[in-house]
Tab-separated table of C-alpha atoms in Angstrom:
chain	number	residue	atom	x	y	z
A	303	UNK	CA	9.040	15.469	-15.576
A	304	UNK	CA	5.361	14.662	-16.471
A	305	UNK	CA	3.285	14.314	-13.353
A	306	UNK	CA	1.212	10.772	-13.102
A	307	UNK	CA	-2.094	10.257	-12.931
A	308	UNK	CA	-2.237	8.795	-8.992
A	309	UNK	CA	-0.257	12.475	-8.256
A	310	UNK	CA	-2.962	14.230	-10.283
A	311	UNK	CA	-5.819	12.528	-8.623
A	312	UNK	CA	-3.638	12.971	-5.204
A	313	UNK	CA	-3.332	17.123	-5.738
A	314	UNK	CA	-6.727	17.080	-7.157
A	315	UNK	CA	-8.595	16.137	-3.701
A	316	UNK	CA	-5.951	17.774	-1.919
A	317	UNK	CA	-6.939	21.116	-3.769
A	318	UNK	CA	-10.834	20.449	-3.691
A	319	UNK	CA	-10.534	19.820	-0.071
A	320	UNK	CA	-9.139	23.004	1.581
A	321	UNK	CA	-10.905	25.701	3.337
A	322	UNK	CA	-13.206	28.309	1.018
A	323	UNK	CA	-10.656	30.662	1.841
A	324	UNK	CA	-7.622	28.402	0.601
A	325	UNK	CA	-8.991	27.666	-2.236
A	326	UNK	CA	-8.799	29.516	-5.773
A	327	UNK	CA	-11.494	31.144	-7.139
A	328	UNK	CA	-13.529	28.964	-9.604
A	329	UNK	CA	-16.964	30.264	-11.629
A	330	UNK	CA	-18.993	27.926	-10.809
A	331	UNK	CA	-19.155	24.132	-10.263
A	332	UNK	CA	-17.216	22.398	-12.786
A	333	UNK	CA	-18.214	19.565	-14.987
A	334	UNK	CA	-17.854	16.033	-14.254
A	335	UNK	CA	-17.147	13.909	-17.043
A	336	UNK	CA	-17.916	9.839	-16.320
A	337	UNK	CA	-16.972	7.277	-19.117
A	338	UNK	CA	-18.586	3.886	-19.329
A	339	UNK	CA	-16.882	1.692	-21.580
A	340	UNK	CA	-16.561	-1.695	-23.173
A	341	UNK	CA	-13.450	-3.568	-22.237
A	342	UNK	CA	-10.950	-2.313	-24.435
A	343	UNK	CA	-12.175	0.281	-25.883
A	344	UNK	CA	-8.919	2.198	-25.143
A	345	UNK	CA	-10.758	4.681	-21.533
A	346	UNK	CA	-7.461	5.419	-20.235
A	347	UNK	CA	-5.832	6.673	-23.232
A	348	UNK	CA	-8.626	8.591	-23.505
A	349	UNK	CA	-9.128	9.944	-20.273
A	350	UNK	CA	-5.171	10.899	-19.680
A	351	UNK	CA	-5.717	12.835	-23.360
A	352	UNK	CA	-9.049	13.910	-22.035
A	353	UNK	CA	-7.297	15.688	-18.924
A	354	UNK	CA	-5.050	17.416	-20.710
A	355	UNK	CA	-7.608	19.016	-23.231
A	356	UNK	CA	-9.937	20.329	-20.281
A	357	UNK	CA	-6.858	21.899	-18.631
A	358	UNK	CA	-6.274	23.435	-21.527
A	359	UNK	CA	-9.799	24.904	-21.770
A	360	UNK	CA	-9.533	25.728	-18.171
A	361	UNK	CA	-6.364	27.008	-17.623
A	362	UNK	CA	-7.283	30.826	-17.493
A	363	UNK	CA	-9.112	29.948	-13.972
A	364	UNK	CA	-6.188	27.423	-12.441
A	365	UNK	CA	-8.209	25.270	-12.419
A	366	UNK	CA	-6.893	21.408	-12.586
A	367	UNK	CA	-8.405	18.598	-13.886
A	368	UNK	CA	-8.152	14.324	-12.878
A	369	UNK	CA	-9.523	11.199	-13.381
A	370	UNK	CA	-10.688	8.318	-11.579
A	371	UNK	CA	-10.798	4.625	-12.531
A	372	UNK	CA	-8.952	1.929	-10.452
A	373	UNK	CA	-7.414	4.838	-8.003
A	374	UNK	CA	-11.013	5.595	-6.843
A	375	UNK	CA	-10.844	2.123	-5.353
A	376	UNK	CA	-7.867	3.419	-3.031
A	377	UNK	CA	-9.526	6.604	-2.368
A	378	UNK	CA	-12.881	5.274	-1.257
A	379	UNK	CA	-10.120	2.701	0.900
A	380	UNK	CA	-9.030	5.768	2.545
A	381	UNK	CA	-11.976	7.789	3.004
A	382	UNK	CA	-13.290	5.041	5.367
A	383	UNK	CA	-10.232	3.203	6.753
A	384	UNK	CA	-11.152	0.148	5.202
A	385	UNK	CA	-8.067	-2.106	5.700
A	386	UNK	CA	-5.846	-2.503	2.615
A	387	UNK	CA	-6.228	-5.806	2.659
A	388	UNK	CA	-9.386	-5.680	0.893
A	389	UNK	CA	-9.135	-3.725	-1.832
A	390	UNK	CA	-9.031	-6.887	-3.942
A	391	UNK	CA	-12.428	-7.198	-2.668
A	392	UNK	CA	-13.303	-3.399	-4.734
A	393	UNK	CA	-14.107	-4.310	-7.713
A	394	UNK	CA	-17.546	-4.303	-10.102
A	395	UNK	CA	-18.191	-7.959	-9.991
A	396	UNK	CA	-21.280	-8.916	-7.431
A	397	UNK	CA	-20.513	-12.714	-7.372
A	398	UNK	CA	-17.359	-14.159	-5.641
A	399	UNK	CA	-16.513	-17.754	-6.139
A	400	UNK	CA	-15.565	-17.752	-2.141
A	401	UNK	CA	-17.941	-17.547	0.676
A	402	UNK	CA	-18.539	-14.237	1.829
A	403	UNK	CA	-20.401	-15.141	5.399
A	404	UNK	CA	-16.851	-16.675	6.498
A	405	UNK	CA	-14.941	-13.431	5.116
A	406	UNK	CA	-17.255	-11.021	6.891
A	407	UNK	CA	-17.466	-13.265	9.765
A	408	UNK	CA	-12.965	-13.108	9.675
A	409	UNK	CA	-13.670	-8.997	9.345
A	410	UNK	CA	-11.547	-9.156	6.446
A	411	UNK	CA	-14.242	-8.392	4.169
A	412	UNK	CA	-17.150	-5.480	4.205
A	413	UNK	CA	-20.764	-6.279	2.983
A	414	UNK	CA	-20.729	-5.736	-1.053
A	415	UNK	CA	-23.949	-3.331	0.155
A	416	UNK	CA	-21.321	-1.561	2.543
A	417	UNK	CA	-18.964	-1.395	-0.387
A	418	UNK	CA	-21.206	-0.092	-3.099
A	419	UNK	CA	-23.001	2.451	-0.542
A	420	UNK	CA	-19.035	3.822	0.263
A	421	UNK	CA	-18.106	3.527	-3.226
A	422	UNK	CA	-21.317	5.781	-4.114
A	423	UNK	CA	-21.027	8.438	-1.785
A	424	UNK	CA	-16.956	8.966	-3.112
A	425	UNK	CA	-18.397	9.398	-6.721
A	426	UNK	CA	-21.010	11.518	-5.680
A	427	UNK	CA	-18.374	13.772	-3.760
A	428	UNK	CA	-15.839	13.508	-6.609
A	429	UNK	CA	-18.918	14.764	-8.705
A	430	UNK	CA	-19.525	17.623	-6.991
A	431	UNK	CA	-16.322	18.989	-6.677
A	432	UNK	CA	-16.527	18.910	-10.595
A	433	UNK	CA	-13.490	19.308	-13.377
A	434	UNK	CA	-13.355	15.804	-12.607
A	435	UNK	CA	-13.572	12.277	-15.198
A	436	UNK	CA	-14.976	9.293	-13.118
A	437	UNK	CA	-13.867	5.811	-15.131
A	438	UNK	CA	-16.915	2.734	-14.486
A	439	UNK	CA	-18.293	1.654	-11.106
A	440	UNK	CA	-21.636	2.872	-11.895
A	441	UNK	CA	-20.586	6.465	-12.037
A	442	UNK	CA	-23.103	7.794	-14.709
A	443	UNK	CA	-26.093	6.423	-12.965
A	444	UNK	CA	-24.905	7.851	-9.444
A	445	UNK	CA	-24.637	11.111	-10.631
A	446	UNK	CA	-27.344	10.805	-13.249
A	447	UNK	CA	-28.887	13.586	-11.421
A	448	UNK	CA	-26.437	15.894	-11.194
A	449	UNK	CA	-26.552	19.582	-13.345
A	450	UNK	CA	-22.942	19.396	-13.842
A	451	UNK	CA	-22.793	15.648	-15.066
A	452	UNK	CA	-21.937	14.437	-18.815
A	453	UNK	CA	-21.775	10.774	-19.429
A	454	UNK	CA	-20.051	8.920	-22.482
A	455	UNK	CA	-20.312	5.827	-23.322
A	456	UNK	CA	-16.791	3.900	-25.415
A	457	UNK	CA	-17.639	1.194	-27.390
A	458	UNK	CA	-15.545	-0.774	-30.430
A	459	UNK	CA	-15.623	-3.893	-32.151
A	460	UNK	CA	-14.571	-6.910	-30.151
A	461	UNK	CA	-11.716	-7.746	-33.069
A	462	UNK	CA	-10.321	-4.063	-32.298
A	463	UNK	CA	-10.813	-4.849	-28.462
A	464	UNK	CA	-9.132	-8.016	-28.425
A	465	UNK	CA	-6.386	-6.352	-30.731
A	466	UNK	CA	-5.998	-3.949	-27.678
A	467	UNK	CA	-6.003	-5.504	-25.222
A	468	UNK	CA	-3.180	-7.857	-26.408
A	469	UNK	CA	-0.885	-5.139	-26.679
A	470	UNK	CA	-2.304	-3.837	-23.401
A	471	UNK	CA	-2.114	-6.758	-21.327
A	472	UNK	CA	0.400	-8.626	-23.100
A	473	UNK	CA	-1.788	-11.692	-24.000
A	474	UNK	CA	-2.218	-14.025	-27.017
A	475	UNK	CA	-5.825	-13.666	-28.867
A	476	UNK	CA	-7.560	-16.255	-26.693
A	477	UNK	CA	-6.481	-14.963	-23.322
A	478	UNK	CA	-7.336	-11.584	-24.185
A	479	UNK	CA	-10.880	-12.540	-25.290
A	480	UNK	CA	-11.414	-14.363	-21.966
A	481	UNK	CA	-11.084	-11.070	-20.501
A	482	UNK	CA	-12.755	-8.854	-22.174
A	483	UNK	CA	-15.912	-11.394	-22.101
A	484	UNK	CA	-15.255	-11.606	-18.339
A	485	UNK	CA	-15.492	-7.997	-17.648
A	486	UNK	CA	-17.706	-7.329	-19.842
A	487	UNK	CA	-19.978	-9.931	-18.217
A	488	UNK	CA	-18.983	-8.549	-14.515
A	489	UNK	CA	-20.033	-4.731	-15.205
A	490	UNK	CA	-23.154	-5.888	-16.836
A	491	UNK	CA	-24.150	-7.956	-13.651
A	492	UNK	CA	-22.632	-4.908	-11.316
A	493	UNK	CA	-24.706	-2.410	-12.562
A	494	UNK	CA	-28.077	-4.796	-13.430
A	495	UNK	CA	-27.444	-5.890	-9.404
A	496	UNK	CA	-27.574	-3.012	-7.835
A	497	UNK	CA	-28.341	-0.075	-10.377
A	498	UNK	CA	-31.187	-1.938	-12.275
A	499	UNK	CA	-29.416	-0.558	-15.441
A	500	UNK	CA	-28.653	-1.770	-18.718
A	501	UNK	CA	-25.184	-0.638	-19.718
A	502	UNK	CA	-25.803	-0.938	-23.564
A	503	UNK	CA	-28.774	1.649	-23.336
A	504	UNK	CA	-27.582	4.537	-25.715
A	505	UNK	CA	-30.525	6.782	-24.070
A	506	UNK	CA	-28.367	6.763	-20.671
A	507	UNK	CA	-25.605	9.156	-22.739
A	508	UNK	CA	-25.106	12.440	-23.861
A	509	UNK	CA	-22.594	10.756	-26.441
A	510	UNK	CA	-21.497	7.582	-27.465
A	511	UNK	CA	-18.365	7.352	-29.165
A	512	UNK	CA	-16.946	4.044	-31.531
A	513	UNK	CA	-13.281	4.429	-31.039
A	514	UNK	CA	-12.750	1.547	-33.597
A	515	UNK	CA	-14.087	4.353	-35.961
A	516	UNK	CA	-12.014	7.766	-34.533
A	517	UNK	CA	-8.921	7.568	-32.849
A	518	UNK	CA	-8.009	7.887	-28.919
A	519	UNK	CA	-7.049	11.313	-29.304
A	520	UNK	CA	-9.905	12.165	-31.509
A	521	UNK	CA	-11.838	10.706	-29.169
A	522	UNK	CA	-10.846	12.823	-26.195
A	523	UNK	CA	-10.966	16.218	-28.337
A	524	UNK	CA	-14.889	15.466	-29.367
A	525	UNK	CA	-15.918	14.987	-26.177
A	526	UNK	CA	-14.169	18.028	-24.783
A	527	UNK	CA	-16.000	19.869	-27.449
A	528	UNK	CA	-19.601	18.106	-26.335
A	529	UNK	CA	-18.674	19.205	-22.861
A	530	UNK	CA	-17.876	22.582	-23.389
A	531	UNK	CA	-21.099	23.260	-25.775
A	532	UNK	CA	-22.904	21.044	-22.537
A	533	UNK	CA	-21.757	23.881	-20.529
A	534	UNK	CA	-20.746	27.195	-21.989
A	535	UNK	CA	-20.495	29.578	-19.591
A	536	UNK	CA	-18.250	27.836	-17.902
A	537	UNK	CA	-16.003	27.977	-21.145
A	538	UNK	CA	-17.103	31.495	-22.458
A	539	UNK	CA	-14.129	31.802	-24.614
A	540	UNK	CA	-14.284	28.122	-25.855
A	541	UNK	CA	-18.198	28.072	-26.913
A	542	UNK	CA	-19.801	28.668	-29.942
């Protein structure tokens, strides 16, 4: 039986977390692989396909790789016993159409600074740990710094976006357009807010990839290829 992606992530910080002597010998640090993306430009597909290829490449070392996209928002939850109540509250959207003074003042919700300064420091440990892919929530401008860091960028037509997103969400054409214009709109706000970034800025990528243009799985394989090139002593046998 295929193992999930929440038991993936789940074994992956359970493995990157044990004692230096529990823990299997790796060559150095890892890559970590974070994915911006337009809404709909097919990022999980991509990322569960992605997984696969880089344990593939890294198999000879044990090494395991996961991704994070909406699980990160329960792992930065449990990291610092936030109540699970608000992990509707997680999300990468600054303005609320509620009043956040009564919420805070009910303890039901944290500061959005408090949130974005918890949700930081879990990237930047996910990062570190490397042979992981981190999905949005600012992720390639946290670790922007970061030797072992490679940041794509997914992009597509809107008509191919709205085509996948139908299937996807199970919505009609104008429902699923609503959405992707919403998100789109929220990230854009998220990361001008607090990251003074533009998202669109092809200069903040090692590669941007139109998956309109290549498929999912083609997708996955090139930038497996950019990575291991991006880092080939890590993947000796891989590199060329």
């Amino acid at each position: 039986m295929a193992i999930g992606v929440y038991e993936k992530s789940k074994r992956y910080i359970e493995s990157n977390t044990q004692k230096p002597d529990q823990q299997k010998h790796k060559k150095g640090v890892y890559p970590c692989i974070t994915i911006s993306r337009q809404t709909g430009a097919g990022s999980k597909v991509v990322c569960e396909k992605l997984i696969e290829i880089m344990d593939n490449y890294s198999e000879f070392e044990g090494v395991k790789w996961a991704y994070f996209d909406q699980n990160l928002i329960e792992r930065v939850l449990e990291d610092h016993h936030l109540p699970q109540q608000i992990s509707e509250y997680m999300k990468e959207e600054k303005f609320k159409n509620i009043d956040a003074v009564v919420y805070e003042m009910l303890g039901l919700k944290p500061s959005e600074w408090t949130i974005v300064h918890k949700t930081t420091e879990t990237i930047l440990q996910l990062a570190r740990m490397g042979n992981v892919v981190i999905v949005g929530r600012g992720a390639p401008f946290i670790t922007a710094k970061l030797k072992n860091a490679f940041h794509v960028r997914l992009i597509a037509s809107l008509e191919k976006r709205v085509e996948h997103i139908k299937t996807l969400m199970n919505l009609n054409e104008k429902e699923a357009l609503a959405h992707i214009k919403k998100e789109d709109e929220d990230r854009k706000k998220y990361l001008k807010s607090y990251f003074h970034v533009d998202v669109d800025d092809p200069l903040l990528y090692h590669l941007t990839i139109n998956t309109e243009l290549l498929t999912h799985d083609a997708a996955a394989h090139l930038i497996a290829e950019a990575v291991v090139q991006k880092f080939p002593d890590l993947f000796p046998q891989f590199a060329h």
